[in-house]
PDB file of C-alpha atoms in Angstrom:
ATOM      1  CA  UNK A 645     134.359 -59.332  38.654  1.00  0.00           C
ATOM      2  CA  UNK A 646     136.206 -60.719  36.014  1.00  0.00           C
ATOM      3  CA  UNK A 647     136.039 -64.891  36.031  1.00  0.00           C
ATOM      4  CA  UNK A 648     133.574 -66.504  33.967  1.00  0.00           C
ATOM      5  CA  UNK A 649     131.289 -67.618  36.401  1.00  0.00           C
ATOM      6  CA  UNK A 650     129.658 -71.029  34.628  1.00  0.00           C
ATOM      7  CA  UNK A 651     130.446 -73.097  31.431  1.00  0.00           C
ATOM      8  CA  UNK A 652     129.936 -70.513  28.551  1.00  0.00           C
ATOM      9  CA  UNK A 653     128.439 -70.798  25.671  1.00  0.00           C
ATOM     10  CA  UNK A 654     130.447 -72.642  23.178  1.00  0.00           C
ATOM     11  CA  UNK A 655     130.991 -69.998  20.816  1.00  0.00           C
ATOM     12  CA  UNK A 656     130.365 -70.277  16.860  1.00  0.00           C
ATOM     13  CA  UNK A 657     133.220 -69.519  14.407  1.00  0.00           C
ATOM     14  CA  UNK A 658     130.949 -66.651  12.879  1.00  0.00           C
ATOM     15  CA  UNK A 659     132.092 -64.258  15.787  1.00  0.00           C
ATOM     16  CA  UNK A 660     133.755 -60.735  14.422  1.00  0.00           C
ATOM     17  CA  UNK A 661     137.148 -59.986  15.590  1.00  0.00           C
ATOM     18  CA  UNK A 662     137.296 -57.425  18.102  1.00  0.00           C
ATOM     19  CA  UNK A 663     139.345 -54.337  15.993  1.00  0.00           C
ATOM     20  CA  UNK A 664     141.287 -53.480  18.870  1.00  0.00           C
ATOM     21  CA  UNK A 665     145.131 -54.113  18.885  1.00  0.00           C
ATOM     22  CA  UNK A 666     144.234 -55.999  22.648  1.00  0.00           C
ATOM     23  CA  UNK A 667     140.951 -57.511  22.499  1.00  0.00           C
ATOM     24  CA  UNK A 668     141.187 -58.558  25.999  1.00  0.00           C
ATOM     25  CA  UNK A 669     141.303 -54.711  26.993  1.00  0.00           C
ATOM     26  CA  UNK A 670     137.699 -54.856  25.958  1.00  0.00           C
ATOM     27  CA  UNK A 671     136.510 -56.935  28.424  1.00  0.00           C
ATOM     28  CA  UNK A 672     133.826 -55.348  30.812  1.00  0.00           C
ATOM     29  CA  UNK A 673     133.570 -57.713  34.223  1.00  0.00           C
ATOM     30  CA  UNK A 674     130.591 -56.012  35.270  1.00  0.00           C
ATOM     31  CA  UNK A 675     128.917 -56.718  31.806  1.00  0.00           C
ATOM     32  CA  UNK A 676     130.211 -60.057  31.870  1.00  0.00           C
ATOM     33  CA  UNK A 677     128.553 -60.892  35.403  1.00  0.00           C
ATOM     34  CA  UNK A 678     125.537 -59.376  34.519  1.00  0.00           C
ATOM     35  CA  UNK A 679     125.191 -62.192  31.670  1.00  0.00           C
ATOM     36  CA  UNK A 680     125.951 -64.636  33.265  1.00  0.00           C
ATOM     37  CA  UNK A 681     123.006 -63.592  36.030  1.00  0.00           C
ATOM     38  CA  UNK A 682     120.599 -63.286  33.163  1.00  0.00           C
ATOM     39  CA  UNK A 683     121.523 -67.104  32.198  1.00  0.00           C
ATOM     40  CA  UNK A 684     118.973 -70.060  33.399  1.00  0.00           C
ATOM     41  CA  UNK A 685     120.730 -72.729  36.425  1.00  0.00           C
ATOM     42  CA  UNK A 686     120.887 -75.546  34.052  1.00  0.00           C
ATOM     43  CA  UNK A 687     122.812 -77.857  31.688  1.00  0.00           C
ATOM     44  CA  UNK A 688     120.964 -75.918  28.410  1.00  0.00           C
ATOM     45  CA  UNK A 689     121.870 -72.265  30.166  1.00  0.00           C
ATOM     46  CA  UNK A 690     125.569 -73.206  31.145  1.00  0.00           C
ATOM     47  CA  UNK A 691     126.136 -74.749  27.570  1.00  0.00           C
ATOM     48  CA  UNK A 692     124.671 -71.637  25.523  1.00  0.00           C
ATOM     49  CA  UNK A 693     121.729 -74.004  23.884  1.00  0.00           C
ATOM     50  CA  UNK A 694     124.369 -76.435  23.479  1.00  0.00           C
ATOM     51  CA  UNK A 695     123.003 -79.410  26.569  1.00  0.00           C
ATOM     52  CA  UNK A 696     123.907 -82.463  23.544  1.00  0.00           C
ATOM     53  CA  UNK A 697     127.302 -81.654  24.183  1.00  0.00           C
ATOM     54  CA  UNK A 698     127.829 -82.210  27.566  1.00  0.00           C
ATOM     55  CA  UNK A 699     128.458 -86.398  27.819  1.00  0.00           C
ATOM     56  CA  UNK A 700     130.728 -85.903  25.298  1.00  0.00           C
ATOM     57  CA  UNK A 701     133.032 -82.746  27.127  1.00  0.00           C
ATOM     58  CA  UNK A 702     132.979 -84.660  29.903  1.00  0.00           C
ATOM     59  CA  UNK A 703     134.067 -88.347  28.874  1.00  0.00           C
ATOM     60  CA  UNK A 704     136.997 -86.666  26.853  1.00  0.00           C
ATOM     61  CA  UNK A 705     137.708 -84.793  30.310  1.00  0.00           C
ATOM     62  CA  UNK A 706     137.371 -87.903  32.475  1.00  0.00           C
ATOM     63  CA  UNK A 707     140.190 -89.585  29.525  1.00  0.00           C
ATOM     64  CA  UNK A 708     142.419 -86.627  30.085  1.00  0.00           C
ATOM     65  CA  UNK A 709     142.880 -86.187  33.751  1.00  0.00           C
ATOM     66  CA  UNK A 710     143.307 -90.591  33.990  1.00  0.00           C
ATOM     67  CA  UNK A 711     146.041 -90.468  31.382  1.00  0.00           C
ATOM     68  CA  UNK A 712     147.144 -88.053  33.158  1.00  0.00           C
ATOM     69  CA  UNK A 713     147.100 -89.573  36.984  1.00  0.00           C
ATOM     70  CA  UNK A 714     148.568 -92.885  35.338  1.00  0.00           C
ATOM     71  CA  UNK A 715     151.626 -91.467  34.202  1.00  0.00           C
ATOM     72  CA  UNK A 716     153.731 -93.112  32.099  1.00  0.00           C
ATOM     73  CA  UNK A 717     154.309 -96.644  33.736  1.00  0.00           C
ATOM     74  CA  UNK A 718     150.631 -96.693  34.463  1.00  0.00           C
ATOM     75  CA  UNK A 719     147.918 -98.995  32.644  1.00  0.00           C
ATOM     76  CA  UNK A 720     144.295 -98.687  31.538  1.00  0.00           C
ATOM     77  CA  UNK A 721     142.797-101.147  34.046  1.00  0.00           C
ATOM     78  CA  UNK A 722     145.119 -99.556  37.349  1.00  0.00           C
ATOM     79  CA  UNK A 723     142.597 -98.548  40.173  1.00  0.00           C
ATOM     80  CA  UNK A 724     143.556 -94.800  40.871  1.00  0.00           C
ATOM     81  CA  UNK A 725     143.439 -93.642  44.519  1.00  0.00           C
ATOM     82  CA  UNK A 726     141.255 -91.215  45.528  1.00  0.00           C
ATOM     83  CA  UNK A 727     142.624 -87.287  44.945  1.00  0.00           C
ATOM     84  CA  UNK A 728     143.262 -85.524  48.028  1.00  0.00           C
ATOM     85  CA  UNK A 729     141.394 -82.575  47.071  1.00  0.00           C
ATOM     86  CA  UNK A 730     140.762 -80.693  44.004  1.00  0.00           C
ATOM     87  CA  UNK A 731     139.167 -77.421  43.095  1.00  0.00           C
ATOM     88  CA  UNK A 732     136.329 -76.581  40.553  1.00  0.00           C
ATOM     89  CA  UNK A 733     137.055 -72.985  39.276  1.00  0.00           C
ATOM     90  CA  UNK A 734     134.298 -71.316  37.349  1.00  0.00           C
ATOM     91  CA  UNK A 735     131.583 -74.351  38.411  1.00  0.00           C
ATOM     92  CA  UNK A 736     128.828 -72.835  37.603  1.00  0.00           C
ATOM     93  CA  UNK A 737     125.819 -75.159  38.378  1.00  0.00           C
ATOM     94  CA  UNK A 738     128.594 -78.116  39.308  1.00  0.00           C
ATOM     95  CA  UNK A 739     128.536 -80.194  36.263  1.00  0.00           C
ATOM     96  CA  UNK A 740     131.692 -80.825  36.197  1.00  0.00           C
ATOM     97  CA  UNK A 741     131.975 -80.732  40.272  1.00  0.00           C
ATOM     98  CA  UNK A 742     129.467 -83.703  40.397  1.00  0.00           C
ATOM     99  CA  UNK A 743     129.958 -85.998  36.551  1.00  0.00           C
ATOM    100  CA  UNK A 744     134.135 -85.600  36.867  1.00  0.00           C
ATOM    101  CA  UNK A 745     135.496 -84.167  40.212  1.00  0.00           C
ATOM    102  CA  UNK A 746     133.501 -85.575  42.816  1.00  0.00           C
ATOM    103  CA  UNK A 747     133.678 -89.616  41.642  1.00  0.00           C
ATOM    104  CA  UNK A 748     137.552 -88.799  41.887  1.00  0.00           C
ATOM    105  CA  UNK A 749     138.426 -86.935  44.854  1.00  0.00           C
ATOM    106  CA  UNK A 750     137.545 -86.701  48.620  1.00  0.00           C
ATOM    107  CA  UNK A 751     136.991 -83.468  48.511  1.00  0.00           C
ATOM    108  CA  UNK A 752     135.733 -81.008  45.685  1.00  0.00           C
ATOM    109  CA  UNK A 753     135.981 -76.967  46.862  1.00  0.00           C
ATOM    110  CA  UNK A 754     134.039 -74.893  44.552  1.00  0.00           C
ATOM    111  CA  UNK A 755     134.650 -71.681  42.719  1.00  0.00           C
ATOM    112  CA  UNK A 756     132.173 -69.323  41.424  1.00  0.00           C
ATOM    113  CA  UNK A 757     130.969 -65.870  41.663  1.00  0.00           C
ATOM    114  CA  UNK A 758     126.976 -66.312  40.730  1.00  0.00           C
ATOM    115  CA  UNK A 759     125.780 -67.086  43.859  1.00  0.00           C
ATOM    116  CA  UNK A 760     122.475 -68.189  42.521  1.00  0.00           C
ATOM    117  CA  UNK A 761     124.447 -71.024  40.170  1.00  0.00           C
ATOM    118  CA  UNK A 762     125.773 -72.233  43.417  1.00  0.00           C
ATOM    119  CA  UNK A 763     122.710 -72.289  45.127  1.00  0.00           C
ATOM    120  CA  UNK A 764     121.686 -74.450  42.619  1.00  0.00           C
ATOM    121  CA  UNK A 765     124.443 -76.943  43.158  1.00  0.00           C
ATOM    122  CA  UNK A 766     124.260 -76.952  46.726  1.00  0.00           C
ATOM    123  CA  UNK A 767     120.598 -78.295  46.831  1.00  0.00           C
ATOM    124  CA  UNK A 768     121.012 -80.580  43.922  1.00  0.00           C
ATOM    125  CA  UNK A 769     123.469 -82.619  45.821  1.00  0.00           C
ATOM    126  CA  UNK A 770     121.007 -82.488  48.749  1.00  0.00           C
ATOM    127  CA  UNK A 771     118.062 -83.807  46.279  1.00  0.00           C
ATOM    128  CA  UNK A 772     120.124 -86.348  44.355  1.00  0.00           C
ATOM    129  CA  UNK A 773     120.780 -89.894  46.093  1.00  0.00           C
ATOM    130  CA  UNK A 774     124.597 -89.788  45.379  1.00  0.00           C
ATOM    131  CA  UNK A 775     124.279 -94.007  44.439  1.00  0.00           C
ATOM    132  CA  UNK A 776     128.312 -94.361  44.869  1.00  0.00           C
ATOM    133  CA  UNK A 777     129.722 -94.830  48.100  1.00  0.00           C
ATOM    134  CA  UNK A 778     132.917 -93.314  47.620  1.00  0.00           C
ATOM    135  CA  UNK A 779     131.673 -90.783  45.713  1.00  0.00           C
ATOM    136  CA  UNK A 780     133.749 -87.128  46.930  1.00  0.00           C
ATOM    137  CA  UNK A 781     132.465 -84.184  49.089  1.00  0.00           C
ATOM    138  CA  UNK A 782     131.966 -80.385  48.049  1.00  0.00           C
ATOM    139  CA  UNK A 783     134.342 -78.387  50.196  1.00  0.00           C
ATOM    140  CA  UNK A 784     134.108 -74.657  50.427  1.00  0.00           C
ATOM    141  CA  UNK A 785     132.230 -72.687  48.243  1.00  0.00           C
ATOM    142  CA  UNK A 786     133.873 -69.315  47.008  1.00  0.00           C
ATOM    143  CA  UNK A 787     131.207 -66.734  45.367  1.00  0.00           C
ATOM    144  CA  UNK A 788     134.343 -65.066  43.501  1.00  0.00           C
ATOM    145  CA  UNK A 789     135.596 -64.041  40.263  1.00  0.00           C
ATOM    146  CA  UNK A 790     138.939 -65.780  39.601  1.00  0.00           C
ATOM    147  CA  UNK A 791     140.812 -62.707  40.163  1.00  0.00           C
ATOM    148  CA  UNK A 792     140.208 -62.315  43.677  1.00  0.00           C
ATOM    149  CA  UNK A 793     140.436 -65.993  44.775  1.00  0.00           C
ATOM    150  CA  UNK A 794     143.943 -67.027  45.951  1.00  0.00           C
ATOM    151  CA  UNK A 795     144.428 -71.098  46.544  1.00  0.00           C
ATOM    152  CA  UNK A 796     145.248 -72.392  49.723  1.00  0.00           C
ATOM    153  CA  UNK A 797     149.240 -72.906  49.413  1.00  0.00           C
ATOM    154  CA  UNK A 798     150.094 -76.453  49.115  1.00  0.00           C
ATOM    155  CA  UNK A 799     146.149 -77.906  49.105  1.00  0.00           C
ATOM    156  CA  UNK A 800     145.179 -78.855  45.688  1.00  0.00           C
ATOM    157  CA  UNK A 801     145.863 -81.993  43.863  1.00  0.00           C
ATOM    158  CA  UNK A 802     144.403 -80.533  40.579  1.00  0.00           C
ATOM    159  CA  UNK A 803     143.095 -77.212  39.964  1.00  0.00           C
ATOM    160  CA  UNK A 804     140.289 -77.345  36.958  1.00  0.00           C
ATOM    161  CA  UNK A 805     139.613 -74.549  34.797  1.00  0.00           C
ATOM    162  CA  UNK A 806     137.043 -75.019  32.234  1.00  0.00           C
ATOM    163  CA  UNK A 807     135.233 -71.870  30.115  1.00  0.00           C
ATOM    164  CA  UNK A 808     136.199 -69.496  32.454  1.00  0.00           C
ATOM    165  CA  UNK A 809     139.657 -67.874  31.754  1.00  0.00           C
ATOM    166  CA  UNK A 810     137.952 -65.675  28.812  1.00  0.00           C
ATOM    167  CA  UNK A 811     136.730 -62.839  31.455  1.00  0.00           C
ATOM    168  CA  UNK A 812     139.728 -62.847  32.669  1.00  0.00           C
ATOM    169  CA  UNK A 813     142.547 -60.157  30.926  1.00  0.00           C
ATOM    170  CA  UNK A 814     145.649 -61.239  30.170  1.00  0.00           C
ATOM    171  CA  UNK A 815     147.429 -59.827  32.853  1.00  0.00           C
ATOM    172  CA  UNK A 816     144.936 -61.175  35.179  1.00  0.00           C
ATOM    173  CA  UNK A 817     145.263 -64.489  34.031  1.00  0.00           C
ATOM    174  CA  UNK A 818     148.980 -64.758  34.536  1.00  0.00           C
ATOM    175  CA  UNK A 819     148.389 -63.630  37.743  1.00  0.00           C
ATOM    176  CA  UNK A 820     145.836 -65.810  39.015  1.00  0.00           C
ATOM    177  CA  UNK A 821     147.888 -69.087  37.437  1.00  0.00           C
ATOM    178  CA  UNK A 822     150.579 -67.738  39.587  1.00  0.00           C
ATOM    179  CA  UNK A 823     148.633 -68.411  42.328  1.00  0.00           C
ATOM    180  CA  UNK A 824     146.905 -71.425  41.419  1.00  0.00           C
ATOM    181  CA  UNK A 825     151.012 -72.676  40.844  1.00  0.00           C
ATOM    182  CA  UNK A 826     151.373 -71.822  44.899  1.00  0.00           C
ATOM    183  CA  UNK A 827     147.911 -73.506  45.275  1.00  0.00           C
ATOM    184  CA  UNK A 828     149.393 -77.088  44.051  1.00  0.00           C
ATOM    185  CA  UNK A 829     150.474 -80.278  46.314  1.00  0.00           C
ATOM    186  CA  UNK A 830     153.995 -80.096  45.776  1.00  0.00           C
ATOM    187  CA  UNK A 831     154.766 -83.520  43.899  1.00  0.00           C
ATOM    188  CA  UNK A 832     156.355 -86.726  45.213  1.00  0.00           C
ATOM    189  CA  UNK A 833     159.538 -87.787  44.379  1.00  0.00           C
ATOM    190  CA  UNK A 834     160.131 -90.329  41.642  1.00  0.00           C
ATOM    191  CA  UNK A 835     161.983 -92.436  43.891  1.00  0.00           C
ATOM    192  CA  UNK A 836     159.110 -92.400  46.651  1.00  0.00           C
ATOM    193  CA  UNK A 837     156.366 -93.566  43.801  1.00  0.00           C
ATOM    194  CA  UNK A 838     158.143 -96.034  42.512  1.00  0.00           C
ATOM    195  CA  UNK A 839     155.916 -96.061  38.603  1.00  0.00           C
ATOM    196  CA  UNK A 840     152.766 -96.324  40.654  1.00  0.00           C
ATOM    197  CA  UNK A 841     149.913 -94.050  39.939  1.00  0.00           C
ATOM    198  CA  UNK A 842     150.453 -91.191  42.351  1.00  0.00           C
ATOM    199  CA  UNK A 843     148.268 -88.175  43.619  1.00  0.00           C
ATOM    200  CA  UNK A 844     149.832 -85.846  41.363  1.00  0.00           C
ATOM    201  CA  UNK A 845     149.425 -81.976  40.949  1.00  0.00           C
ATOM    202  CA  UNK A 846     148.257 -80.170  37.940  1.00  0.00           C
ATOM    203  CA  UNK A 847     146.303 -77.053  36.361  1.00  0.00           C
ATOM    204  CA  UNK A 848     144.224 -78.163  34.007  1.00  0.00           C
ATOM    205  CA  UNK A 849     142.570 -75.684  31.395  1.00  0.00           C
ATOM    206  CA  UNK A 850     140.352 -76.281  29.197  1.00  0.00           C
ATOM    207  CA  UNK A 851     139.289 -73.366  26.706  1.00  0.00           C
ATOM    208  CA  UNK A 852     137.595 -72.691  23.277  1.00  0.00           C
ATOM    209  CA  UNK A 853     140.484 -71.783  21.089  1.00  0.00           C
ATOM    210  CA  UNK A 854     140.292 -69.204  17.771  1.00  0.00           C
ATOM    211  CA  UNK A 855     141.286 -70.370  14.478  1.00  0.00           C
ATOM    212  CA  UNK A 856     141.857 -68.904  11.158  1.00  0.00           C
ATOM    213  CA  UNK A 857     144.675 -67.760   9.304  1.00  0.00           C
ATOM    214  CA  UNK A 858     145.108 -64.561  11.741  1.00  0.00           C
ATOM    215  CA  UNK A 859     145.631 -67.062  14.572  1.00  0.00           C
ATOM    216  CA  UNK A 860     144.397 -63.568  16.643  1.00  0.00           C
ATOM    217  CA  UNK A 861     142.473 -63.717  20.165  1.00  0.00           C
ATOM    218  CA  UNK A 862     138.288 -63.064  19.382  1.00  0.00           C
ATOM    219  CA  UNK A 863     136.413 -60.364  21.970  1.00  0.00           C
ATOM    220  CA  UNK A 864     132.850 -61.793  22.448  1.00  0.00           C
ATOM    221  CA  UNK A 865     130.455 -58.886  23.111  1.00  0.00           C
ATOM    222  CA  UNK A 866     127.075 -60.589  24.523  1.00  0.00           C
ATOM    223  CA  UNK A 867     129.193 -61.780  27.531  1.00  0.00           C
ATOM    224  CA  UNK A 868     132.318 -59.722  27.617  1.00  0.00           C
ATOM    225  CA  UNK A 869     134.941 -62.303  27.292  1.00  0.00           C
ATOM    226  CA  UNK A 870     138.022 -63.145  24.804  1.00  0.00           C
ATOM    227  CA  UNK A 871     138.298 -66.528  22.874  1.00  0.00           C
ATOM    228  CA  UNK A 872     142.572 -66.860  22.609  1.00  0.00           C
ATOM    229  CA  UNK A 873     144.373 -68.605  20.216  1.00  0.00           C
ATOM    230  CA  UNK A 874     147.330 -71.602  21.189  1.00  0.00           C
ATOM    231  CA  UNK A 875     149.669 -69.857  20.535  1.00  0.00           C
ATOM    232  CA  UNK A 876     148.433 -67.043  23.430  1.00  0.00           C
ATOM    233  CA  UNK A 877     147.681 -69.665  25.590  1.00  0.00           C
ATOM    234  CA  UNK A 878     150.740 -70.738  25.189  1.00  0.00           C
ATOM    235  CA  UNK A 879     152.736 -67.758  25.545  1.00  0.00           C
ATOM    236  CA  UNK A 880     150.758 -66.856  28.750  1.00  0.00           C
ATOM    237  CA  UNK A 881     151.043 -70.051  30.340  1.00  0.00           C
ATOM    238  CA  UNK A 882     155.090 -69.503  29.932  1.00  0.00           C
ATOM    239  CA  UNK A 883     154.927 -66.145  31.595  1.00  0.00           C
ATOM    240  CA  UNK A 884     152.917 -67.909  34.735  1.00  0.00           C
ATOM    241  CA  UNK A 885     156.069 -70.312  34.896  1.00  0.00           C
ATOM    242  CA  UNK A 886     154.129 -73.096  33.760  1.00  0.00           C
ATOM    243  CA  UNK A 887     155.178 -76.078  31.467  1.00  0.00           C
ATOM    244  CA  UNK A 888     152.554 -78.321  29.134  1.00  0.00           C
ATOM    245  CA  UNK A 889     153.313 -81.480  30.401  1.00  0.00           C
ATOM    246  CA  UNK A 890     150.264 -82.769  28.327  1.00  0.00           C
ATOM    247  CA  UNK A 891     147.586 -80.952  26.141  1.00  0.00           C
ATOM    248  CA  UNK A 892     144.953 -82.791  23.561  1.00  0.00           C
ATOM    249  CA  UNK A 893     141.703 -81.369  21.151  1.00  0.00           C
ATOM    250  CA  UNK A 894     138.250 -82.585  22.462  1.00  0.00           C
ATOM    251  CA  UNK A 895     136.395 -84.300  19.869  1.00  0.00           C
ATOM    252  CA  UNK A 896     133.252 -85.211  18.459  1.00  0.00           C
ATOM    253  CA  UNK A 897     132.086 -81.371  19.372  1.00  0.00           C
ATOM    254  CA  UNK A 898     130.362 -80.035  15.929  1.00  0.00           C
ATOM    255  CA  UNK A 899     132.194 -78.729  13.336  1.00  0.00           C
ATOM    256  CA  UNK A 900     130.502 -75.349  13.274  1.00  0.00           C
ATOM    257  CA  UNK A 901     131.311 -74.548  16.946  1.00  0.00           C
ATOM    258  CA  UNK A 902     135.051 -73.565  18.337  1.00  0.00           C
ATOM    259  CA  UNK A 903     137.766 -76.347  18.794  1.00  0.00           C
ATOM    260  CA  UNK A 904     138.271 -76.846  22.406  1.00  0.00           C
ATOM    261  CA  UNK A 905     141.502 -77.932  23.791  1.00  0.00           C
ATOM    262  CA  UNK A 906     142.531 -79.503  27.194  1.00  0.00           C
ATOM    263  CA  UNK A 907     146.108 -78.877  28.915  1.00  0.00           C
ATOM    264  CA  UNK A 908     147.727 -79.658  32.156  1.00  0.00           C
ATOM    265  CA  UNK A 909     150.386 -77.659  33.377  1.00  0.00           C
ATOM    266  CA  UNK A 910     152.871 -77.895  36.063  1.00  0.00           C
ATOM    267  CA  UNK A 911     155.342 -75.358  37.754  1.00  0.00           C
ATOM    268  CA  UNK A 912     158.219 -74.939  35.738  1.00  0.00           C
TER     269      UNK A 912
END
């Protein structure tokens, strides 16, 4: 098992760096898991203590993946259609499947391997009176770890990875964002959208980051999972065969805690 399964916690600066030359060989899936099964099936749990922060992750996500769906011709004020259907990898209790993903898209399938976070999803959204009539359907629900779920080829508009990759190894993450590449709605043609906001097709991750002067990846014991730095990111994201076609910080997160930073990637 080697996906995060939920939001993790957010991580303080004050973490050691792992002494291995590969601190992602230190990663321990099983350990990891067993966490994550030890965490409560709320906001507070999901966000390691950290519930304040949650509005503010999400209206710098909801920002991110607009820009994004207007394009360049678009404006602030264009109505988007309705995405086809996206995944939620790493859901966790569906926070982001219900406040981002669902007000967006038709349909919303879910990924996560803690069967008892999606149990708690699944009869929330049969509790809550869903106000908005256009308001998105969950999909399937996957109880996997990232590394064993492959995408349906060709069926997802946007594929949204948030505080998840770090269980993942290095080599495991290339791999699975191979996949999620063969998972994507292969884009229309300039010519067909004409500078109109279109469905579009994108990865988006969005991951603590390590800083410092040793710009070096961090191994997190309690949970068994690897903060990277850009520049890994970065260099991992090229091996996949995927291009940054937009990336931005999340702010007003407190100073003491990691810098988090969004990107959306396309096939090369």
């Amino acid at each position: 098992m080697a996906d995060m399964d939920c939001d993790p916690p957010f991580g303080s600066t004050s973490w050691a760096s792992s002494t291995s030359s590969a601190p992602d060989a230190s990663i321990d899936q099983a350990k990891g898991l067993e966490y994550w099964n030890s965490i409560s099936s709320d906001v507070n749990g999901m966000l390691g203590g950290f519930p304040q922060t949650s509005r503010i992750d999400l209206v710098g996500s909801a920002a991110f993946l607009a820009k994004l769906r207007r394009g360049k011709a678009g404006k602030p004020k264009d109505k988007l259609p309705k995405l086809a259907r996206v995944a939620d990898c790493g859901a966790g209790i569906g926070r982001i499947t219900k406040e981002l993903l669902l007000p967006v898209a038709s349909v919303v399938d879910v990924v996560e391997p803690v069967k008892k976070f999606t149990d708690a999803l699944v009869e929330s959204l049969r509790s809550e009176e869903r106000a908005e009539e256009d308001q998105g359907q969950v999909g399937e629900v996957v109880n996997l770890g990232l590394q064993d779920w492959t995408p349906e080829k060709g069926a997802y508009n946007v594929i949204w990875n948030q505080w998840c990759l770090g269980h993942l190894n290095d080599a495991q993450l290339v791999a699975y964002l191979r996949r999620c590449k063969d998972g994507l709605v292969a884009p229309a043609p300039s010519s067909e959208t004409d500078g109109l906001p279109v469905q579009g097709s994108w990865i988006v991750v969005k991951e603590n980051l390590s800083r410092g002067g040793s710009n070096q990846d961090i191994y997190d014991d309690e949970d068994s999972s690897v903060t990277r730095s850009d520049d890994k990111f970065r260099r991992l994201f090229k091996e996949a065969g995927l291009k940054i076609v937009d990336t931005k910080l999340q702010s007003g997160f407190p100073k003491d805690l990691f810098p988090v930073r969004m990107y959306a990637l396309r096939p090369e």
